[in-house]
PDB file of C-alpha atoms in Angstrom:
ATOM      1  CA  SER A   1      -0.044  60.773  47.974  1.00 80.00           C
ATOM      2  CA  LEU A   2      -4.053  62.336  46.814  1.00 85.00           C
ATOM      3  CA  TRP A   3      -3.900  60.473  44.271  1.00 88.00           C
ATOM      4  CA  LEU A   4      -1.707  56.704  45.601  1.00 88.00           C
ATOM      5  CA  PRO A   5      -5.101  54.912  46.677  1.00 88.00           C
ATOM      6  CA  ILE A   6      -6.540  55.224  43.371  1.00 88.00           C
ATOM      7  CA  ILE A   7      -3.704  53.977  41.341  1.00 88.00           C
ATOM      8  CA  TRP A   8      -2.588  50.732  43.221  1.00 89.00           C
ATOM      9  CA  HIS A   9      -6.562  50.104  43.972  1.00 91.00           C
ATOM     10  CA  THR A  10      -5.996  47.738  41.052  1.00 90.00           C
ATOM     11  CA  ILE A  11      -3.309  45.113  40.297  1.00 87.00           C
ATOM     12  CA  ASN A  12      -3.814  43.089  37.114  1.00 86.00           C
ATOM     13  CA  ASN A  13      -1.382  40.452  35.672  1.00 76.00           C
ATOM     14  CA  GLY A  14       2.544  39.541  36.919  1.00 73.00           C
ATOM     15  CA  ARG A  15       4.442  41.083  34.037  1.00 72.00           C
ATOM     16  CA  GLN A  16       6.083  43.936  35.345  1.00 71.00           C
ATOM     17  CA  TRP A  17       5.992  42.473  39.178  1.00 76.00           C
ATOM     18  CA  ARG A  18       9.663  41.952  38.485  1.00 74.00           C
ATOM     19  CA  ARG A  19      11.144  44.609  38.011  1.00 76.00           C
ATOM     20  CA  GLU A  20      12.735  45.611  40.935  1.00 81.00           C
ATOM     21  CA  ASP A  21      11.075  48.966  40.624  1.00 82.00           C
ATOM     22  CA  PHE A  22       8.340  47.640  41.286  1.00 81.00           C
ATOM     23  CA  LEU A  23       9.120  45.592  43.813  1.00 80.00           C
ATOM     24  CA  GLN A  24       9.918  48.107  45.453  1.00 83.00           C
ATOM     25  CA  ALA A  25       7.090  50.625  44.995  1.00 84.00           C
ATOM     26  CA  LEU A  26       5.147  47.210  46.588  1.00 83.00           C
ATOM     27  CA  VAL A  27       6.760  47.260  49.742  1.00 83.00           C
ATOM     28  CA  ARG A  28       5.531  51.293  49.914  1.00 85.00           C
ATOM     29  CA  HIS A  29       2.673  50.802  48.489  1.00 87.00           C
ATOM     30  CA  GLY A  30       1.236  46.533  48.776  1.00 87.00           C
ATOM     31  CA  ASN A  31      -1.693  47.676  51.672  1.00 89.00           C
ATOM     32  CA  LEU A  32      -3.629  49.973  49.183  1.00 91.00           C
ATOM     33  CA  ILE A  33      -4.472  46.931  47.007  1.00 91.00           C
ATOM     34  CA  ARG A  34      -7.876  46.504  46.599  1.00 94.00           C
ATOM     35  CA  ILE A  35      -8.322  44.272  43.453  1.00 93.00           C
ATOM     36  CA  LEU A  36      -5.405  42.139  42.207  1.00 91.00           C
ATOM     37  CA  GLN A  37      -6.419  40.196  39.327  1.00 91.00           C
ATOM     38  CA  CYS A  38      -3.122  37.567  38.394  1.00 89.00           C
ATOM     39  CA  SER A  39      -2.916  35.939  35.046  1.00 84.00           C
ATOM     40  CA  ARG A  40      -2.567  32.444  34.775  1.00 78.00           C
ATOM     41  CA  TYR A  41       0.837  31.778  35.166  1.00 80.00           C
ATOM     42  CA  ASP A  42       1.766  34.905  37.432  1.00 82.00           C
ATOM     43  CA  ASP A  43       3.788  34.757  40.193  1.00 83.00           C
ATOM     44  CA  ILE A  44       2.189  35.266  43.830  1.00 84.00           C
ATOM     45  CA  SER A  45       5.446  34.173  45.598  1.00 83.00           C
ATOM     46  CA  LEU A  46       6.731  38.200  45.736  1.00 79.00           C
ATOM     47  CA  LEU A  47       3.067  39.114  46.940  1.00 81.00           C
ATOM     48  CA  ILE A  48       3.288  37.373  50.423  1.00 83.00           C
ATOM     49  CA  SER A  49       3.866  39.442  52.965  1.00 71.00           C
ATOM     50  CA  ASP A  50       6.947  38.216  54.937  1.00 67.00           C
ATOM     51  CA  PRO A  51       6.664  38.837  59.418  1.00 61.00           C
ATOM     52  CA  THR A  52      10.934  39.023  58.631  1.00 58.00           C
ATOM     53  CA  LEU A  53      10.761  42.218  56.901  1.00 54.00           C
ATOM     54  CA  ASN A  54      10.755  44.224  60.678  1.00 49.00           C
ATOM     55  CA  GLY A  55       7.792  46.869  59.009  1.00 50.00           C
ATOM     56  CA  ASN A  56       8.159  46.976  56.219  1.00 51.00           C
ATOM     57  CA  ASP A  57       4.991  44.139  56.020  1.00 56.00           C
ATOM     58  CA  HIS A  58       1.854  45.649  54.211  1.00 57.00           C
ATOM     59  CA  GLN A  59       2.229  43.676  51.379  1.00 76.00           C
ATOM     60  CA  CYS A  60      -1.450  42.669  49.949  1.00 85.00           C
ATOM     61  CA  ARG A  61      -3.034  42.494  53.194  1.00 88.00           C
ATOM     62  CA  ASN A  62      -6.282  43.790  51.955  1.00 92.00           C
ATOM     63  CA  LEU A  63      -7.416  42.719  49.046  1.00 93.00           C
ATOM     64  CA  VAL A  64     -10.721  42.354  49.067  1.00 96.00           C
ATOM     65  CA  THR A  65     -11.216  41.102  45.174  1.00 95.00           C
ATOM     66  CA  LEU A  66      -8.691  37.914  44.114  1.00 94.00           C
ATOM     67  CA  VAL A  67      -7.934  36.085  40.673  1.00 93.00           C
ATOM     68  CA  MET A  68      -5.750  33.665  41.165  1.00 92.00           C
ATOM     69  CA  PRO A  69      -3.390  32.319  38.773  1.00 89.00           C
ATOM     70  CA  LYS A  70      -3.551  28.838  37.453  1.00 88.00           C
ATOM     71  CA  THR A  71      -3.234  26.035  40.989  1.00 88.00           C
ATOM     72  CA  THR A  72      -1.103  23.752  40.360  1.00 86.00           C
ATOM     73  CA  LEU A  73       0.687  21.872  42.956  1.00 88.00           C
ATOM     74  CA  ALA A  74       3.961  24.234  43.235  1.00 89.00           C
ATOM     75  CA  ASN A  75       1.503  27.353  44.189  1.00 90.00           C
ATOM     76  CA  GLN A  76      -0.727  26.131  46.486  1.00 91.00           C
ATOM     77  CA  SER A  77       1.334  27.082  49.325  1.00 93.00           C
ATOM     78  CA  ASP A  78       1.546  30.389  48.459  1.00 93.00           C
ATOM     79  CA  GLN A  79      -2.168  30.620  47.187  1.00 94.00           C
ATOM     80  CA  ALA A  80      -3.352  29.367  50.599  1.00 95.00           C
ATOM     81  CA  LYS A  81      -0.868  31.694  52.254  1.00 95.00           C
ATOM     82  CA  ILE A  82      -1.997  35.240  49.929  1.00 94.00           C
ATOM     83  CA  ILE A  83      -6.263  34.116  51.525  1.00 95.00           C
ATOM     84  CA  ARG A  84      -5.003  33.529  54.871  1.00 95.00           C
ATOM     85  CA  GLN A  85      -2.801  36.922  54.719  1.00 93.00           C
ATOM     86  CA  ASN A  86      -6.336  38.525  53.597  1.00 95.00           C
ATOM     87  CA  PRO A  87      -9.687  38.048  55.709  1.00 94.00           C
ATOM     88  CA  GLY A  88     -11.644  39.913  54.469  1.00 94.00           C
ATOM     89  CA  LEU A  89     -12.042  38.577  51.097  1.00 96.00           C
ATOM     90  CA  ARG A  90     -15.421  39.257  50.038  1.00 96.00           C
ATOM     91  CA  ASP A  91     -15.044  37.885  45.977  1.00 97.00           C
ATOM     92  CA  LEU A  92     -11.919  34.871  44.961  1.00 96.00           C
ATOM     93  CA  SER A  93     -12.141  33.407  41.459  1.00 94.00           C
ATOM     94  CA  LEU A  94     -10.199  29.671  41.283  1.00 91.00           C
ATOM     95  CA  ALA A  95      -9.099  28.336  38.308  1.00 87.00           C
ATOM     96  CA  PHE A  96      -7.685  24.588  39.445  1.00 82.00           C
ATOM     97  CA  HIS A  97      -4.790  22.980  37.081  1.00 76.00           C
ATOM     98  CA  ASP A  98      -5.164  19.599  35.520  1.00 76.00           C
ATOM     99  CA  ASP A  99      -4.962  17.809  39.126  1.00 78.00           C
ATOM    100  CA  PRO A 100      -8.803  16.802  40.871  1.00 80.00           C
ATOM    101  CA  SER A 101      -9.306  19.831  43.287  1.00 80.00           C
ATOM    102  CA  SER A 102      -9.644  17.590  46.216  1.00 81.00           C
ATOM    103  CA  ASP A 103      -4.573  17.616  45.840  1.00 87.00           C
ATOM    104  CA  TYR A 104      -5.200  21.326  46.801  1.00 89.00           C
ATOM    105  CA  SER A 105      -6.053  20.606  50.816  1.00 91.00           C
ATOM    106  CA  ASP A 106      -4.113  23.727  51.806  1.00 94.00           C
ATOM    107  CA  LEU A 107      -5.533  26.061  49.706  1.00 94.00           C
ATOM    108  CA  ILE A 108      -9.453  24.670  50.482  1.00 93.00           C
ATOM    109  CA  ARG A 109      -8.852  24.729  53.695  1.00 95.00           C
ATOM    110  CA  ALA A 110      -7.974  28.675  53.279  1.00 96.00           C
ATOM    111  CA  VAL A 111     -10.860  29.604  50.933  1.00 95.00           C
ATOM    112  CA  ARG A 112     -13.307  26.825  53.696  1.00 95.00           C
ATOM    113  CA  ASP A 113     -11.880  29.937  57.022  1.00 95.00           C
ATOM    114  CA  LEU A 114     -12.763  32.980  54.644  1.00 95.00           C
ATOM    115  CA  ARG A 115     -15.573  34.258  56.547  1.00 93.00           C
ATOM    116  CA  MET A 116     -16.336  37.259  55.138  1.00 95.00           C
ATOM    117  CA  LEU A 117     -16.717  35.652  50.875  1.00 95.00           C
ATOM    118  CA  ARG A 118     -19.821  36.951  49.216  1.00 95.00           C
ATOM    119  CA  ARG A 119     -18.141  34.772  45.231  1.00 94.00           C
ATOM    120  CA  LEU A 120     -16.918  32.243  45.250  1.00 94.00           C
ATOM    121  CA  ALA A 121     -16.038  31.346  41.358  1.00 92.00           C
ATOM    122  CA  PHE A 122     -14.564  28.223  39.765  1.00 88.00           C
ATOM    123  CA  ASP A 123     -13.617  29.678  36.492  1.00 77.00           C
ATOM    124  CA  LYS A 124     -11.927  27.228  34.091  1.00 75.00           C
ATOM    125  CA  ASN A 125     -12.353  24.497  36.611  1.00 73.00           C
ATOM    126  CA  GLU A 126     -11.920  20.461  34.676  1.00 72.00           C
ATOM    127  CA  THR A 127     -11.662  18.893  37.772  1.00 77.00           C
ATOM    128  CA  LEU A 128     -13.707  20.269  41.402  1.00 83.00           C
ATOM    129  CA  GLN A 129     -15.099  17.838  42.732  1.00 84.00           C
ATOM    130  CA  VAL A 130     -18.328  18.349  45.212  1.00 86.00           C
ATOM    131  CA  GLU A 131     -16.580  17.104  47.829  1.00 89.00           C
ATOM    132  CA  THR A 132     -14.213  19.604  47.635  1.00 88.00           C
ATOM    133  CA  LEU A 133     -17.346  21.987  47.026  1.00 88.00           C
ATOM    134  CA  GLU A 134     -19.751  21.318  50.338  1.00 89.00           C
ATOM    135  CA  PHE A 135     -16.338  21.550  52.799  1.00 91.00           C
ATOM    136  CA  ILE A 136     -16.054  24.850  51.555  1.00 91.00           C
ATOM    137  CA  MET A 137     -19.753  26.041  51.362  1.00 89.00           C
ATOM    138  CA  GLN A 138     -20.170  24.031  54.950  1.00 89.00           C
ATOM    139  CA  GLY A 139     -17.728  26.450  56.008  1.00 90.00           C
ATOM    140  CA  CYS A 140     -18.099  29.754  54.027  1.00 89.00           C
ATOM    141  CA  ALA A 141     -21.864  30.999  55.574  1.00 87.00           C
ATOM    142  CA  SER A 142     -21.423  34.122  53.864  1.00 90.00           C
ATOM    143  CA  LEU A 143     -21.017  32.768  50.597  1.00 92.00           C
ATOM    144  CA  GLU A 144     -24.373  34.302  48.513  1.00 92.00           C
ATOM    145  CA  GLU A 145     -22.988  33.315  45.025  1.00 92.00           C
ATOM    146  CA  LEU A 146     -21.362  30.864  43.460  1.00 91.00           C
ATOM    147  CA  SER A 147     -19.992  30.764  39.311  1.00 89.00           C
ATOM    148  CA  PHE A 148     -18.578  27.484  37.281  1.00 87.00           C
ATOM    149  CA  LYS A 149     -17.400  28.893  33.534  1.00 81.00           C
ATOM    150  CA  GLY A 150     -19.615  31.669  33.899  1.00 75.00           C
ATOM    151  CA  VAL A 151     -23.201  29.931  35.266  1.00 82.00           C
ATOM    152  CA  TYR A 152     -24.487  31.510  38.645  1.00 81.00           C
ATOM    153  CA  PHE A 153     -25.674  30.570  40.982  1.00 82.00           C
ATOM    154  CA  PHE A 154     -26.733  32.505  43.636  1.00 83.00           C
ATOM    155  CA  LEU A 155     -27.272  31.508  47.346  1.00 80.00           C
ATOM    156  CA  LYS A 156     -28.853  33.801  49.054  1.00 70.00           C
ATOM    157  CA  HIS A 157     -31.625  36.187  47.821  1.00 53.00           C
ATOM    158  CA  PRO A 158     -30.217  39.910  47.571  1.00 55.00           C
ATOM    159  CA  PHE A 159     -32.835  41.343  49.462  1.00 54.00           C
ATOM    160  CA  SER A 160     -34.597  39.094  52.241  1.00 52.00           C
ATOM    161  CA  THR A 161     -32.774  36.410  54.448  1.00 52.00           C
ATOM    162  CA  GLY A 162     -32.863  34.145  51.066  1.00 46.00           C
ATOM    163  CA  ASP A 163     -35.475  31.322  52.873  1.00 47.00           C
ATOM    164  CA  ALA A 164     -38.251  31.304  50.107  1.00 45.00           C
ATOM    165  CA  PHE A 165     -35.503  32.014  47.008  1.00 43.00           C
ATOM    166  CA  ALA A 166     -33.035  29.420  48.183  1.00 44.00           C
ATOM    167  CA  SER A 167     -33.140  25.440  49.323  1.00 44.00           C
ATOM    168  CA  LYS A 168     -30.136  25.074  51.310  1.00 46.00           C
ATOM    169  CA  TRP A 169     -27.257  26.384  49.377  1.00 46.00           C
ATOM    170  CA  LEU A 170     -28.237  26.918  45.974  1.00 47.00           C
ATOM    171  CA  ALA A 171     -31.216  28.499  44.746  1.00 45.00           C
ATOM    172  CA  THR A 172     -34.190  26.505  43.386  1.00 40.00           C
ATOM    173  CA  SER A 173     -35.255  26.168  39.791  1.00 40.00           C
ATOM    174  CA  LYS A 174     -38.688  26.937  40.331  1.00 41.00           C
ATOM    175  CA  THR A 175     -41.026  30.329  38.474  1.00 39.00           C
ATOM    176  CA  GLU A 176     -43.655  29.941  41.199  1.00 40.00           C
ATOM    177  CA  GLU A 177     -45.329  33.754  40.265  1.00 42.00           C
ATOM    178  CA  GLN A 178     -43.864  36.267  43.704  1.00 43.00           C
ATOM    179  CA  THR A 179     -44.987  39.197  44.362  1.00 44.00           C
ATOM    180  CA  ALA A 180     -42.704  41.866  45.144  1.00 42.00           C
ATOM    181  CA  PRO A 181     -43.142  45.577  46.449  1.00 44.00           C
ATOM    182  CA  ALA A 182     -43.309  47.866  43.509  1.00 38.00           C
TER     183      ALA A 182
END
């Protein structure tokens, strides 16, 4: 039992998720998962809590980092559910399919409601619309970092309020010399 939190801390790739022994263990230990990294087409419906389980509702409710599988119209609902059951998410990576991001309004609303989100990555998106990003950012006051395909934008300076570092939402590109304590 001492090793269980370490063993279940990070779960990645869904190849083993369909095995019966994994599903039974997930019901018992899913509350220990902190980092969930899905591959491109993993079925996350198995990880969504079911309130009808009477006391066995422990599946993935304490995530701090979530890397979503590719979002499609078919799995958008499940992705929104797993985000809503984890309001303490700090790091989230989304990958929209070929549809415009506006087609995923339920998922986008769920992301916007995350009050502790620090990092948001759009690593494999070709169809992210500016309006979608603006809508998310208007709700996520805690957001500190955005990334698009590995390019990072810091929204808040990690050591201050960010007033001198950021202009509205995105970091300024000025190269002024700044004095910093040793």
